[in-house]
Amino acid sequence: MLGLQASLKDHDESRQGEALVLDGADVKHNRKLFIESYGCAMNFSDSEIVASIMSDMGFSTTSDYKEADVIFINTCSIRDNAEQRVRNRLKEFSAAKVKNPGITIGVLGCMAERLKSKFLEEEKLVDLVIGPDAYRDLPNLIGQVDDGNRAVNVLLSREETYADISPVRLNTNGISAFISIMRGCDNMCSFCVVPFTRGRERSRDPQSIVREAEELFNKGYREVTLLGQNVDSYKYPGAEAKEVNDESPSGYGQTVNFARLLELVANINPELRVRFSTSHPKDITDEVLYTMARHENICKHIHLPVQSGNSRILEMMNRTYTREWYIDRVDAIRRIMPECGISTDIIIGFCSETEEEHQETLSMMEYVKYDFAYMFTYSERPGTLAAKRYPDDIPEEVKKRRFNEILAKQQECSSIRLEQRVGKTFKVLIERNSKKSATDFSGKSDQNTTVVFPADNKSRPGDYVHVLIEKCTPATLIGKIVG
Ligand code: SAH
Ligand code: SF4
Ligand code: F3S
């Protein structure tokens, strides 16, 4: 999806220049790291863990790969085109290495995990391949590369959550940050490569999550997004799991589920906005919805990937819910939080999808009127259940045509949702000066819609203001500060 360049704004300068000795070897100082991330927010969040580990080794980050000693590309395997984008970018990095053979090129993340050491055979100029659960091994692997070897670690873990590593915030606006609350996925949706690239699902201990959110708030951040592939299955054991004389493992007495975790983070301060992603329709509970409704600072927006509106396709996808179940969850959201924004992911042209089944996805969109949707044509991923069981039999031109129909329907839904908001007032967290005009601010409403409005001389990024919406463009609300 996005490429992100790193800068080390949040870096603790006092740690630079310290004489670090790791594993008995002198660490080279003042080396520069360039790290670029692809894929989902989890990957961007992982890059911040990597930057932290590298910073402990004396690396500072740069946003120009041409001046870097080490180039890392944190990769995504979700669709074939995500992998192609990485391959193309690697060609550019390899060209830099031909000019300057001292550069180290490392491939991180999901593609590294999927292809393992094959990567080193396929991409001759890559020095290091490291999977998402192995980042603690970076000092060792960088050492191996410094000694002239090529290095690989793609071991997955059942426990690793990097809970104790304080991320170095990359490309931050100093206002919103991601917090990873769990890793991996146990769901085995038939189309999806994530369970293979990220391993088993595990939850991070709630105390370390709350501490990280508190630290962010104290540094001036005003919004955290709790991240997991399926946040509703977040679970950390409590008193029930207690050994004699032990404290409860969760630190909060009982087992902490997602609703409780949301509440713990929301209680840090009413000025801290809490968001989360991604919710799974099979697991999202009324308890989570009531918790959202009770706390003004838990944003009223749910990303609820539907994938398809047809129950037969959902069964083939192994999503474990039906069209009716999904509609029931949407109805529950609307009942408990009438103003809640809902967004989704849709896969178009999954194996054997008929015209009627495609129409059911369109009618689901019509029913929910999603505020926003990520839409993808199906891309067969090697090793997944769908690749083993079902032929990828929808011709490319049919996928494209259906995609365009879904896209047009989504544009219609988005504009209906935006127009409904004209004339209303929303509390907006100012994020930055607008890209288009330096005299305008840009921020987000509770429902996660971008709102642009003229700056006043009292407010600045990080402040909350009330904005009366006067008009909208296809993706933005436009208004003025009131009150
Ligand atoms: N954990 C999230 C999804 C993570 S992947 C969830 O369960 O909702 C993000 C999105 O990529 C998925 O929701 C799906 O819509 C899309 N996706 C995943 N695998 C795909 C594939 N093989 N082809 C096309 N789109 C895919
Ligand atoms: Fe993939 Fe399904 Fe897990 Fe999401 S829930 S990451 S789509 S297997
Ligand atoms: Fe991509 Fe891995 Fe995320 S495959 S979507 S980067 S979990």
Short mmCIF file of C-alpha atoms and ligand atoms in Angstrom, two decimals:
data_model
loop_
_atom_site.label_atom_id
_atom_site.label_comp_id
_atom_site.label_asym_id
_atom_site.label_seq_id
_atom_site.Cartn_x
_atom_site.Cartn_y
_atom_site.Cartn_z
CA MET A 1 0.00 0.00 0.00
CA LEU A 2 2.05 2.89 1.25
CA GLY A 3 5.74 3.47 1.26
CA LEU A 4 6.92 5.31 4.34
CA GLN A 5 10.24 6.89 4.88
CA ALA A 6 11.69 7.08 8.29
CA SER A 7 12.87 9.97 10.29
CA LEU A 8 13.97 9.82 13.88
CA LYS A 9 12.11 12.76 15.39
CA ASP A 10 11.27 11.01 18.62
CA HIS A 11 14.73 9.65 19.13
CA ASP A 12 16.31 10.03 22.53
CA GLU A 13 19.41 12.01 21.53
CA SER A 14 21.14 11.18 24.81
CA ARG A 15 21.52 7.60 23.65
CA GLN A 16 23.52 8.55 20.57
CA GLY A 17 27.25 8.26 20.84
CA GLU A 18 27.18 5.97 23.86
CA ALA A 19 29.87 3.29 23.69
CA LEU A 20 27.75 0.25 23.04
CA VAL A 21 29.20 -3.21 23.29
CA LEU A 22 27.07 -6.07 22.09
CA ASP A 23 28.05 -9.71 22.27
CA GLY A 24 31.62 -8.69 22.93
CA ALA A 25 31.91 -6.95 19.56
CA ASP A 26 32.41 -3.24 19.14
CA VAL A 27 29.43 -1.68 17.51
CA LYS A 28 30.11 0.71 14.68
CA HIS A 29 28.76 4.14 15.47
CA ASN A 30 26.96 6.80 13.51
CA ARG A 31 25.76 4.39 10.91
CA LYS A 32 22.60 5.37 9.13
CA LEU A 33 19.48 3.29 8.66
CA PHE A 34 16.87 3.84 5.98
CA ILE A 35 13.67 1.88 6.57
CA GLU A 36 10.70 1.76 4.22
CA SER A 37 7.45 0.00 5.10
CA TYR A 38 4.72 -1.58 3.01
CA GLY A 39 1.43 -3.24 3.91
CA CYS A 40 -0.73 -2.86 6.96
CA ALA A 41 -0.40 -0.70 10.06
CA MET A 42 1.09 -3.66 11.94
CA ASN A 43 4.05 -3.54 9.59
CA PHE A 44 4.51 0.20 10.06
CA SER A 45 4.32 -0.36 13.80
CA ASP A 46 6.93 -3.15 13.55
CA SER A 47 9.28 -0.78 11.72
CA GLU A 48 9.19 1.40 14.86
CA ILE A 49 10.30 -1.60 16.94
CA VAL A 50 13.07 -2.27 14.42
CA ALA A 51 14.19 1.38 14.52
CA SER A 52 14.33 1.12 18.31
CA ILE A 53 16.49 -2.02 18.24
CA MET A 54 18.75 -0.46 15.60
CA SER A 55 18.99 2.79 17.55
CA ASP A 56 20.27 0.78 20.54
CA MET A 57 23.00 -0.45 18.20
CA GLY A 58 24.03 3.12 17.36
CA PHE A 59 22.06 3.59 14.15
CA SER A 60 20.28 6.84 13.43
CA THR A 61 17.65 6.93 10.70
CA THR A 62 17.69 8.84 7.45
CA SER A 63 14.94 9.61 4.97
CA ASP A 64 17.35 9.36 2.02
CA TYR A 65 18.35 5.82 1.13
CA LYS A 66 21.28 7.13 -0.90
CA GLU A 67 23.05 8.19 2.29
CA ALA A 68 22.19 5.03 4.27
CA ASP A 69 24.62 2.33 5.41
CA VAL A 70 21.75 -0.08 5.94
CA ILE A 71 18.59 -0.17 3.83
CA PHE A 72 15.64 -2.11 5.26
CA ILE A 73 12.47 -2.80 3.37
CA ASN A 74 9.62 -4.06 5.56
CA THR A 75 7.50 -6.06 3.16
CA CYS A 76 3.92 -7.21 2.59
CA SER A 77 2.72 -10.44 0.91
CA ILE A 78 -1.02 -9.91 1.06
CA ARG A 79 -1.49 -9.71 -2.72
CA ASP A 80 0.78 -10.43 -5.64
CA ASN A 81 1.01 -6.73 -6.58
CA ALA A 82 2.22 -5.89 -3.05
CA GLU A 83 5.14 -8.26 -3.62
CA GLN A 84 5.81 -6.85 -7.10
CA ARG A 85 6.06 -3.35 -5.67
CA VAL A 86 8.71 -4.55 -3.23
CA ARG A 87 10.67 -6.31 -6.01
CA ASN A 88 10.70 -3.09 -8.04
CA ARG A 89 11.89 -1.06 -5.11
CA LEU A 90 14.59 -3.64 -4.39
CA LYS A 91 15.91 -3.09 -7.93
CA GLU A 92 16.51 0.56 -7.07
CA PHE A 93 18.24 -0.34 -3.82
CA SER A 94 20.35 -2.94 -5.60
CA ALA A 95 21.48 -0.31 -8.10
CA ALA A 96 22.66 1.81 -5.15
CA LYS A 97 24.54 -1.20 -3.82
CA VAL A 98 26.29 -1.80 -7.13
CA LYS A 99 27.68 1.73 -6.85
CA ASN A 100 28.50 1.34 -3.18
CA PRO A 101 29.05 -2.34 -2.24
CA GLY A 102 29.44 -1.45 1.46
CA ILE A 103 25.68 -0.96 1.81
CA THR A 104 23.67 -3.64 3.61
CA ILE A 105 20.23 -4.46 2.19
CA GLY A 106 17.77 -6.22 4.48
CA VAL A 107 14.33 -7.62 3.69
CA LEU A 108 12.00 -7.68 6.69
CA GLY A 109 8.42 -8.66 7.37
CA CYS A 110 5.88 -10.84 5.63
CA MET A 111 7.61 -11.46 2.30
CA ALA A 112 10.79 -12.38 4.17
CA GLU A 113 8.77 -14.88 6.19
CA ARG A 114 6.99 -16.29 3.15
CA LEU A 115 10.04 -16.71 0.95
CA LYS A 116 12.67 -17.33 3.65
CA SER A 117 16.14 -18.09 2.33
CA LYS A 118 14.74 -18.36 -1.22
CA PHE A 119 14.96 -14.59 -1.14
CA LEU A 120 18.73 -14.74 -1.02
CA GLU A 121 18.76 -16.99 -4.09
CA GLU A 122 16.30 -14.81 -5.98
CA GLU A 123 17.72 -11.42 -5.04
CA LYS A 124 21.48 -11.71 -5.19
CA LEU A 125 22.16 -8.31 -3.63
CA VAL A 126 20.08 -8.86 -0.48
CA ASP A 127 22.28 -9.48 2.60
CA LEU A 128 19.76 -10.11 5.30
CA VAL A 129 16.31 -11.73 5.55
CA ILE A 130 14.38 -11.45 8.79
CA GLY A 131 10.82 -12.43 9.69
CA PRO A 132 8.40 -10.45 11.89
CA ASP A 133 9.09 -12.40 15.10
CA ALA A 134 12.89 -12.31 14.86
CA TYR A 135 13.73 -8.62 15.21
CA ARG A 136 15.46 -9.12 18.57
CA ASP A 137 18.08 -11.05 16.63
CA LEU A 138 19.03 -8.01 14.52
CA PRO A 139 22.27 -7.23 16.44
CA ASN A 140 23.45 -10.77 15.76
CA LEU A 141 22.40 -10.76 12.09
CA ILE A 142 23.91 -7.33 11.42
CA GLY A 143 27.10 -8.68 13.03
CA GLN A 144 27.06 -11.64 10.64
CA VAL A 145 26.65 -9.32 7.67
CA ASP A 146 29.47 -7.08 8.97
CA ASP A 147 31.63 -10.23 9.01
CA GLY A 148 30.92 -10.73 5.31
CA ASN A 149 28.14 -13.32 5.54
CA ARG A 150 24.55 -13.30 4.47
CA ALA A 151 22.10 -13.77 7.34
CA VAL A 152 18.61 -15.22 7.76
CA ASN A 153 16.24 -15.60 10.72
CA VAL A 154 12.62 -16.37 9.97
CA LEU A 155 11.67 -18.23 13.15
CA LEU A 156 8.11 -17.55 14.23
CA SER A 157 7.31 -17.40 17.92
CA ARG A 158 4.29 -18.23 20.08
CA GLU A 159 5.22 -15.63 22.69
CA GLU A 160 7.00 -12.67 21.11
CA THR A 161 5.06 -9.39 21.48
CA TYR A 162 8.01 -6.95 21.82
CA ALA A 163 6.12 -5.68 24.89
CA ASP A 164 9.24 -4.27 26.57
CA ILE A 165 10.62 -2.48 23.51
CA SER A 166 9.81 1.19 23.37
CA PRO A 167 9.16 2.01 19.69
CA VAL A 168 11.00 4.85 17.97
CA ARG A 169 8.13 6.77 16.37
CA LEU A 170 8.77 7.18 12.65
CA ASN A 171 7.28 9.89 10.47
CA THR A 172 5.22 10.99 13.41
CA ASN A 173 3.05 14.07 13.62
CA GLY A 174 3.47 13.85 17.40
CA ILE A 175 -0.30 13.51 17.76
CA SER A 176 -1.36 10.02 16.74
CA ALA A 177 0.46 6.73 17.18
CA PHE A 178 -0.10 3.01 16.68
CA ILE A 179 0.11 0.58 19.57
CA SER A 180 0.37 -3.08 18.70
CA ILE A 181 -1.78 -5.09 21.17
CA MET A 182 -1.41 -8.54 19.68
CA ARG A 183 0.42 -10.40 16.92
CA GLY A 184 -0.33 -13.17 14.47
CA CYS A 185 -3.68 -14.62 13.48
CA ASP A 186 -5.39 -17.97 14.15
CA ASN A 187 -8.23 -17.48 11.72
CA MET A 188 -7.18 -19.19 8.53
CA CYS A 189 -9.38 -17.28 6.12
CA SER A 190 -8.84 -19.37 2.99
CA PHE A 191 -7.53 -16.48 0.83
CA CYS A 192 -5.11 -15.08 3.38
CA VAL A 193 -1.37 -15.39 3.75
CA VAL A 194 -1.17 -13.64 7.15
CA PRO A 195 -1.41 -16.76 9.37
CA PHE A 196 1.63 -18.10 7.49
CA THR A 197 3.66 -14.91 7.58
CA ARG A 198 2.82 -13.79 11.10
CA GLY A 199 2.25 -17.06 12.93
CA ARG A 200 -0.02 -17.86 15.85
CA GLU A 201 -2.14 -15.27 17.56
CA ARG A 202 -0.85 -13.93 20.89
CA SER A 203 -1.92 -11.01 23.06
CA ARG A 204 0.45 -8.53 24.61
CA ASP A 205 0.26 -7.93 28.34
CA PRO A 206 -2.21 -5.15 29.13
CA GLN A 207 -0.01 -3.31 31.61
CA SER A 208 2.65 -2.67 28.97
CA ILE A 209 -0.04 -1.45 26.55
CA VAL A 210 -1.49 0.98 29.09
CA ARG A 211 2.02 2.17 30.01
CA GLU A 212 2.86 2.83 26.35
CA ALA A 213 -0.38 4.80 25.88
CA GLU A 214 0.29 6.81 29.05
CA GLU A 215 3.80 7.64 27.90
CA LEU A 216 2.48 8.79 24.54
CA PHE A 217 -0.13 10.97 26.22
CA ASN A 218 2.50 12.51 28.48
CA LYS A 219 4.60 13.33 25.40
CA GLY A 220 1.66 15.23 23.92
CA TYR A 221 0.10 12.54 21.72
CA ARG A 222 -3.70 12.73 21.64
CA GLU A 223 -4.72 9.63 19.70
CA VAL A 224 -3.71 5.98 19.87
CA THR A 225 -4.82 3.21 17.52
CA LEU A 226 -4.75 -0.26 19.05
CA LEU A 227 -3.65 -2.73 16.41
CA GLY A 228 -4.26 -6.42 15.81
CA GLN A 229 -5.44 -8.62 12.93
CA ASN A 230 -8.48 -9.50 15.02
CA VAL A 231 -8.64 -7.21 18.05
CA ASP A 232 -11.86 -8.77 19.34
CA SER A 233 -10.04 -11.95 20.24
CA TYR A 234 -7.56 -10.04 22.44
CA LYS A 235 -7.30 -11.92 25.74
CA TYR A 236 -4.77 -11.85 28.54
CA PRO A 237 -5.16 -14.22 31.50
CA GLY A 238 -5.90 -12.90 34.97
CA ALA A 239 -6.45 -14.19 38.50
CA GLU A 240 -7.84 -17.51 37.26
CA ALA A 241 -4.38 -18.36 35.98
CA LYS A 242 -2.73 -17.27 39.21
CA GLU A 243 -0.16 -19.46 40.95
CA VAL A 244 -0.05 -19.40 44.76
CA ASN A 245 1.37 -16.03 45.94
CA ASP A 246 1.66 -14.78 42.38
CA GLU A 247 0.17 -11.54 41.23
CA SER A 248 -2.49 -11.93 38.59
CA PRO A 249 -0.62 -12.24 35.26
CA SER A 250 -2.71 -9.50 33.64
CA GLY A 251 -2.01 -7.17 36.57
CA TYR A 252 -5.71 -6.27 36.65
CA GLY A 253 -7.21 -9.13 38.68
CA GLN A 254 -9.32 -10.76 36.02
CA THR A 255 -8.72 -11.82 32.47
CA VAL A 256 -8.50 -8.73 30.29
CA ASN A 257 -10.57 -9.05 27.12
CA PHE A 258 -10.74 -6.45 24.36
CA ALA A 259 -13.64 -4.52 25.89
CA ARG A 260 -11.75 -4.24 29.19
CA LEU A 261 -8.54 -3.24 27.43
CA LEU A 262 -10.37 -0.49 25.54
CA GLU A 263 -11.74 0.77 28.83
CA LEU A 264 -8.31 0.72 30.51
CA VAL A 265 -6.81 2.79 27.69
CA ALA A 266 -9.81 5.14 27.50
CA ASN A 267 -9.53 5.78 31.25
CA ILE A 268 -5.98 7.14 30.91
CA ASN A 269 -7.33 10.59 30.07
CA PRO A 270 -10.54 11.88 28.44
CA GLU A 271 -8.31 13.97 26.12
CA LEU A 272 -6.76 10.81 24.64
CA ARG A 273 -8.69 9.47 21.68
CA VAL A 274 -8.73 5.70 21.29
CA ARG A 275 -9.14 3.93 17.95
CA PHE A 276 -8.65 0.29 17.00
CA SER A 277 -8.31 -1.98 13.99
CA THR A 278 -9.26 -4.59 12.83
CA SER A 279 -12.55 -5.99 14.13
CA HIS A 280 -13.68 -9.41 12.94
CA PRO A 281 -17.44 -9.70 12.33
CA LYS A 282 -17.53 -13.15 13.95
CA ASP A 283 -16.01 -11.87 17.21
CA ILE A 284 -17.16 -8.28 17.76
CA THR A 285 -19.33 -8.34 20.89
CA ASP A 286 -22.07 -6.10 22.24
CA GLU A 287 -19.78 -5.66 25.27
CA VAL A 288 -17.25 -3.89 23.01
CA LEU A 289 -20.03 -1.77 21.47
CA TYR A 290 -21.40 -0.74 24.89
CA THR A 291 -17.88 0.07 26.07
CA MET A 292 -17.43 2.33 23.03
CA ALA A 293 -20.77 3.99 23.69
CA ARG A 294 -19.89 4.65 27.37
CA HIS A 295 -16.61 6.44 26.61
CA GLU A 296 -16.72 9.68 24.69
CA ASN A 297 -13.02 9.33 23.83
CA ILE A 298 -13.34 5.91 22.16
CA CYS A 299 -13.89 6.97 18.56
CA LYS A 300 -17.15 5.95 16.98
CA HIS A 301 -15.68 4.16 14.01
CA ILE A 302 -15.42 0.44 13.32
CA HIS A 303 -13.48 -1.15 10.49
CA LEU A 304 -15.50 -4.31 9.91
CA PRO A 305 -14.23 -6.19 6.83
CA VAL A 306 -17.11 -7.97 5.12
CA GLN A 307 -15.08 -9.48 2.22
CA SER A 308 -18.28 -10.65 0.48
CA GLY A 309 -22.03 -10.17 0.89
CA ASN A 310 -22.82 -13.77 -0.05
CA SER A 311 -22.96 -16.61 2.48
CA ARG A 312 -21.67 -19.32 0.14
CA ILE A 313 -18.58 -17.26 -0.74
CA LEU A 314 -18.08 -16.38 2.94
CA GLU A 315 -18.12 -20.08 3.76
CA MET A 316 -15.55 -20.82 1.05
CA MET A 317 -13.48 -17.97 2.45
CA ASN A 318 -13.72 -19.65 5.86
CA ARG A 319 -14.84 -16.37 7.42
CA THR A 320 -17.19 -18.32 9.76
CA TYR A 321 -20.07 -15.86 9.54
CA THR A 322 -23.01 -15.52 7.16
CA ARG A 323 -24.56 -12.50 5.45
CA GLU A 324 -27.30 -12.55 8.11
CA TRP A 325 -24.78 -12.61 10.97
CA TYR A 326 -22.88 -9.67 9.48
CA ILE A 327 -26.11 -7.68 9.08
CA ASP A 328 -27.01 -8.46 12.69
CA ARG A 329 -23.65 -7.00 13.83
CA VAL A 330 -24.18 -3.87 11.72
CA ASP A 331 -27.68 -3.50 13.19
CA ALA A 332 -26.22 -3.83 16.70
CA ILE A 333 -23.68 -1.08 15.95
CA ARG A 334 -26.42 1.22 14.63
CA ARG A 335 -28.67 0.46 17.60
CA ILE A 336 -26.00 1.08 20.23
CA MET A 337 -24.17 3.94 18.45
CA PRO A 338 -26.38 5.51 15.77
CA GLU A 339 -23.60 7.90 14.67
CA CYS A 340 -20.87 5.25 14.36
CA GLY A 341 -18.82 5.23 11.14
CA ILE A 342 -18.37 1.82 9.51
CA SER A 343 -15.71 0.96 6.95
CA THR A 344 -14.84 -2.34 5.31
CA ASP A 345 -12.62 -4.50 3.11
CA ILE A 346 -14.06 -6.25 0.06
CA ILE A 347 -12.56 -9.01 -2.09
CA ILE A 348 -13.88 -9.05 -5.64
CA GLY A 349 -13.90 -12.09 -7.90
CA PHE A 350 -13.09 -14.77 -5.34
CA CYS A 351 -13.02 -18.33 -6.73
CA SER A 352 -16.32 -19.34 -8.40
CA GLU A 353 -18.13 -16.07 -7.48
CA THR A 354 -21.26 -15.79 -9.68
CA GLU A 355 -22.91 -12.58 -10.93
CA GLU A 356 -25.72 -13.06 -8.38
CA GLU A 357 -23.19 -13.44 -5.57
CA HIS A 358 -21.38 -10.32 -6.71
CA GLN A 359 -24.78 -8.54 -6.66
CA GLU A 360 -25.15 -9.59 -3.02
CA THR A 361 -21.93 -7.74 -2.17
CA LEU A 362 -23.37 -4.67 -3.90
CA SER A 363 -26.62 -5.01 -1.96
CA MET A 364 -24.69 -5.39 1.30
CA MET A 365 -22.94 -2.10 0.48
CA GLU A 366 -26.31 -0.54 -0.22
CA TYR A 367 -27.55 -1.80 3.16
CA VAL A 368 -24.61 -0.67 5.29
CA LYS A 369 -23.68 2.46 3.29
CA TYR A 370 -20.04 2.18 4.29
CA ASP A 371 -18.23 5.42 5.01
CA PHE A 372 -15.14 4.00 3.41
CA ALA A 373 -13.97 0.74 1.80
CA TYR A 374 -10.72 -0.89 0.74
CA MET A 375 -11.52 -2.90 -2.37
CA PHE A 376 -9.32 -5.63 -3.84
CA THR A 377 -9.58 -8.09 -6.69
CA TYR A 378 -8.80 -11.59 -5.50
CA SER A 379 -5.13 -12.51 -5.76
CA GLU A 380 -4.27 -16.16 -5.23
CA ARG A 381 -1.54 -16.60 -2.63
CA PRO A 382 0.68 -19.69 -2.73
CA GLY A 383 0.16 -22.10 0.16
CA THR A 384 -3.22 -20.74 1.29
CA LEU A 385 -6.26 -22.98 1.69
CA ALA A 386 -7.97 -21.33 -1.28
CA ALA A 387 -4.94 -21.89 -3.50
CA LYS A 388 -5.01 -25.59 -2.57
CA ARG A 389 -8.78 -26.10 -2.80
CA TYR A 390 -10.28 -23.77 -5.37
CA PRO A 391 -9.24 -22.69 -8.86
CA ASP A 392 -8.78 -18.92 -9.32
CA ASP A 393 -11.34 -19.09 -12.12
CA ILE A 394 -12.82 -15.62 -12.50
CA PRO A 395 -11.29 -14.09 -15.65
CA GLU A 396 -9.28 -10.92 -15.09
CA GLU A 397 -11.64 -8.78 -17.19
CA VAL A 398 -14.64 -9.97 -15.15
CA LYS A 399 -12.80 -9.17 -11.91
CA LYS A 400 -12.04 -5.70 -13.28
CA ARG A 401 -15.60 -5.03 -14.33
CA ARG A 402 -16.95 -6.18 -10.96
CA PHE A 403 -14.30 -4.08 -9.24
CA ASN A 404 -15.47 -0.98 -11.11
CA GLU A 405 -19.07 -1.68 -10.11
CA ILE A 406 -18.06 -2.05 -6.46
CA LEU A 407 -15.95 1.12 -6.69
CA ALA A 408 -18.84 3.13 -8.17
CA LYS A 409 -21.17 1.85 -5.45
CA GLN A 410 -18.67 2.82 -2.76
CA GLN A 411 -18.30 6.32 -4.18
CA GLU A 412 -22.07 6.62 -3.98
CA CYS A 413 -22.11 5.36 -0.34
CA SER A 414 -19.24 7.65 0.73
CA SER A 415 -20.92 10.73 -0.70
CA ILE A 416 -24.24 9.85 0.95
CA ARG A 417 -22.44 9.54 4.30
CA LEU A 418 -20.51 12.80 3.82
CA GLU A 419 -23.61 14.74 2.73
CA GLN A 420 -25.50 13.48 5.80
CA ARG A 421 -22.89 15.25 7.91
CA VAL A 422 -23.20 18.67 6.28
CA GLY A 423 -24.90 21.07 8.71
CA LYS A 424 -23.75 19.11 11.79
CA THR A 425 -20.98 19.98 14.24
CA PHE A 426 -18.16 17.54 15.03
CA LYS A 427 -15.38 17.47 17.55
CA VAL A 428 -12.17 17.35 15.52
CA LEU A 429 -8.63 16.59 16.61
CA ILE A 430 -6.38 18.92 14.60
CA GLU A 431 -3.59 16.87 13.03
CA ARG A 432 -1.73 19.26 10.76
CA ASN A 433 -1.93 22.18 8.41
CA SER A 434 -3.90 21.15 5.36
CA LYS A 435 -1.85 19.83 2.43
CA LYS A 436 -3.60 22.21 0.06
CA SER A 437 -3.53 25.43 2.05
CA ALA A 438 -1.22 26.58 4.82
CA THR A 439 -4.01 28.67 6.34
CA ASP A 440 -6.25 25.62 6.77
CA PHE A 441 -6.11 22.87 9.41
CA SER A 442 -6.79 19.24 8.69
CA GLY A 443 -8.03 16.77 11.29
CA LYS A 444 -10.33 13.80 11.84
CA SER A 445 -13.84 13.52 13.13
CA ASP A 446 -14.77 10.77 15.55
CA GLN A 447 -16.02 8.70 12.60
CA ASN A 448 -12.57 8.94 11.01
CA THR A 449 -13.53 11.39 8.26
CA THR A 450 -11.00 14.04 7.24
CA VAL A 451 -12.21 17.53 8.09
CA VAL A 452 -10.58 20.69 6.67
CA PHE A 453 -11.28 24.19 8.05
CA PRO A 454 -9.63 27.62 8.28
CA ALA A 455 -7.06 27.86 11.07
CA ASP A 456 -7.71 30.31 13.90
CA ASN A 457 -4.95 31.90 15.94
CA LYS A 458 -5.91 30.12 19.17
CA SER A 459 -5.62 26.50 18.06
CA ARG A 460 -2.79 24.29 16.92
CA PRO A 461 -2.26 20.65 15.94
CA GLY A 462 -3.06 18.40 18.90
CA ASP A 463 -6.00 20.57 20.02
CA TYR A 464 -9.66 19.63 19.84
CA VAL A 465 -12.06 22.05 18.17
CA HIS A 466 -15.72 21.93 17.23
CA VAL A 467 -16.25 22.30 13.51
CA LEU A 468 -19.54 23.07 11.80
CA ILE A 469 -19.59 21.26 8.46
CA GLU A 470 -20.62 23.54 5.59
CA LYS A 471 -19.93 21.38 2.54
CA CYS A 472 -18.07 18.28 1.35
CA THR A 473 -15.85 17.04 -1.47
CA PRO A 474 -15.80 13.32 -2.46
CA ALA A 475 -13.62 12.40 0.54
CA THR A 476 -13.47 15.42 2.85
CA LEU A 477 -15.74 17.49 5.04
CA ILE A 478 -15.19 21.25 4.93
CA GLY A 479 -16.31 23.62 7.65
CA LYS A 480 -15.44 26.28 10.20
CA ILE A 481 -14.53 26.32 13.88
CA VAL A 482 -17.47 27.19 16.14
CA GLY A 483 -17.82 27.84 19.87
N1 SAH B 1 -7.17 -9.12 9.64
C1 SAH B 1 -7.93 -8.37 8.76
C2 SAH B 1 -7.40 -8.31 7.36
C3 SAH B 1 -5.98 -8.14 7.09
S1 SAH B 1 -5.54 -8.23 5.41
C4 SAH B 1 -9.31 -8.98 8.69
O1 SAH B 1 -9.50 -10.13 8.95
O2 SAH B 1 -10.19 -8.28 8.30
C5 SAH B 1 -6.38 -6.81 4.74
C6 SAH B 1 -7.35 -7.12 3.65
O3 SAH B 1 -6.67 -7.59 2.51
C7 SAH B 1 -8.36 -8.21 3.95
O4 SAH B 1 -9.42 -7.77 4.73
C8 SAH B 1 -8.80 -8.61 2.56
O5 SAH B 1 -9.88 -7.83 2.12
C9 SAH B 1 -7.58 -8.32 1.71
N2 SAH B 1 -6.95 -9.55 1.25
C10 SAH B 1 -6.35 -10.49 2.01
N3 SAH B 1 -5.90 -11.49 1.24
C11 SAH B 1 -6.24 -11.20 -0.04
C12 SAH B 1 -6.06 -11.85 -1.28
N4 SAH B 1 -5.47 -13.03 -1.36
N5 SAH B 1 -6.53 -11.23 -2.41
C13 SAH B 1 -7.14 -10.04 -2.33
N6 SAH B 1 -7.34 -9.37 -1.18
C14 SAH B 1 -6.90 -9.95 -0.04
FE1 SF4 B 2 -6.17 -12.93 7.30
FE2 SF4 B 2 -8.53 -13.71 8.16
FE3 SF4 B 2 -6.53 -13.41 9.88
FE4 SF4 B 2 -7.63 -11.28 8.76
S1 SF4 B 2 -8.66 -12.72 10.15
S2 SF4 B 2 -5.47 -11.70 8.98
S3 SF4 B 2 -8.14 -12.02 6.73
S4 SF4 B 2 -6.65 -14.94 8.24
FE1 F3S B 3 0.79 -7.44 4.51
FE2 F3S B 3 1.83 -8.82 6.43
FE3 F3S B 3 0.22 -6.84 6.98
S1 F3S B 3 1.09 -9.63 4.54
S2 F3S B 3 -1.14 -6.79 5.23
S3 F3S B 3 2.16 -6.68 6.00
S4 F3S B 3 0.42 -8.71 8.12
#
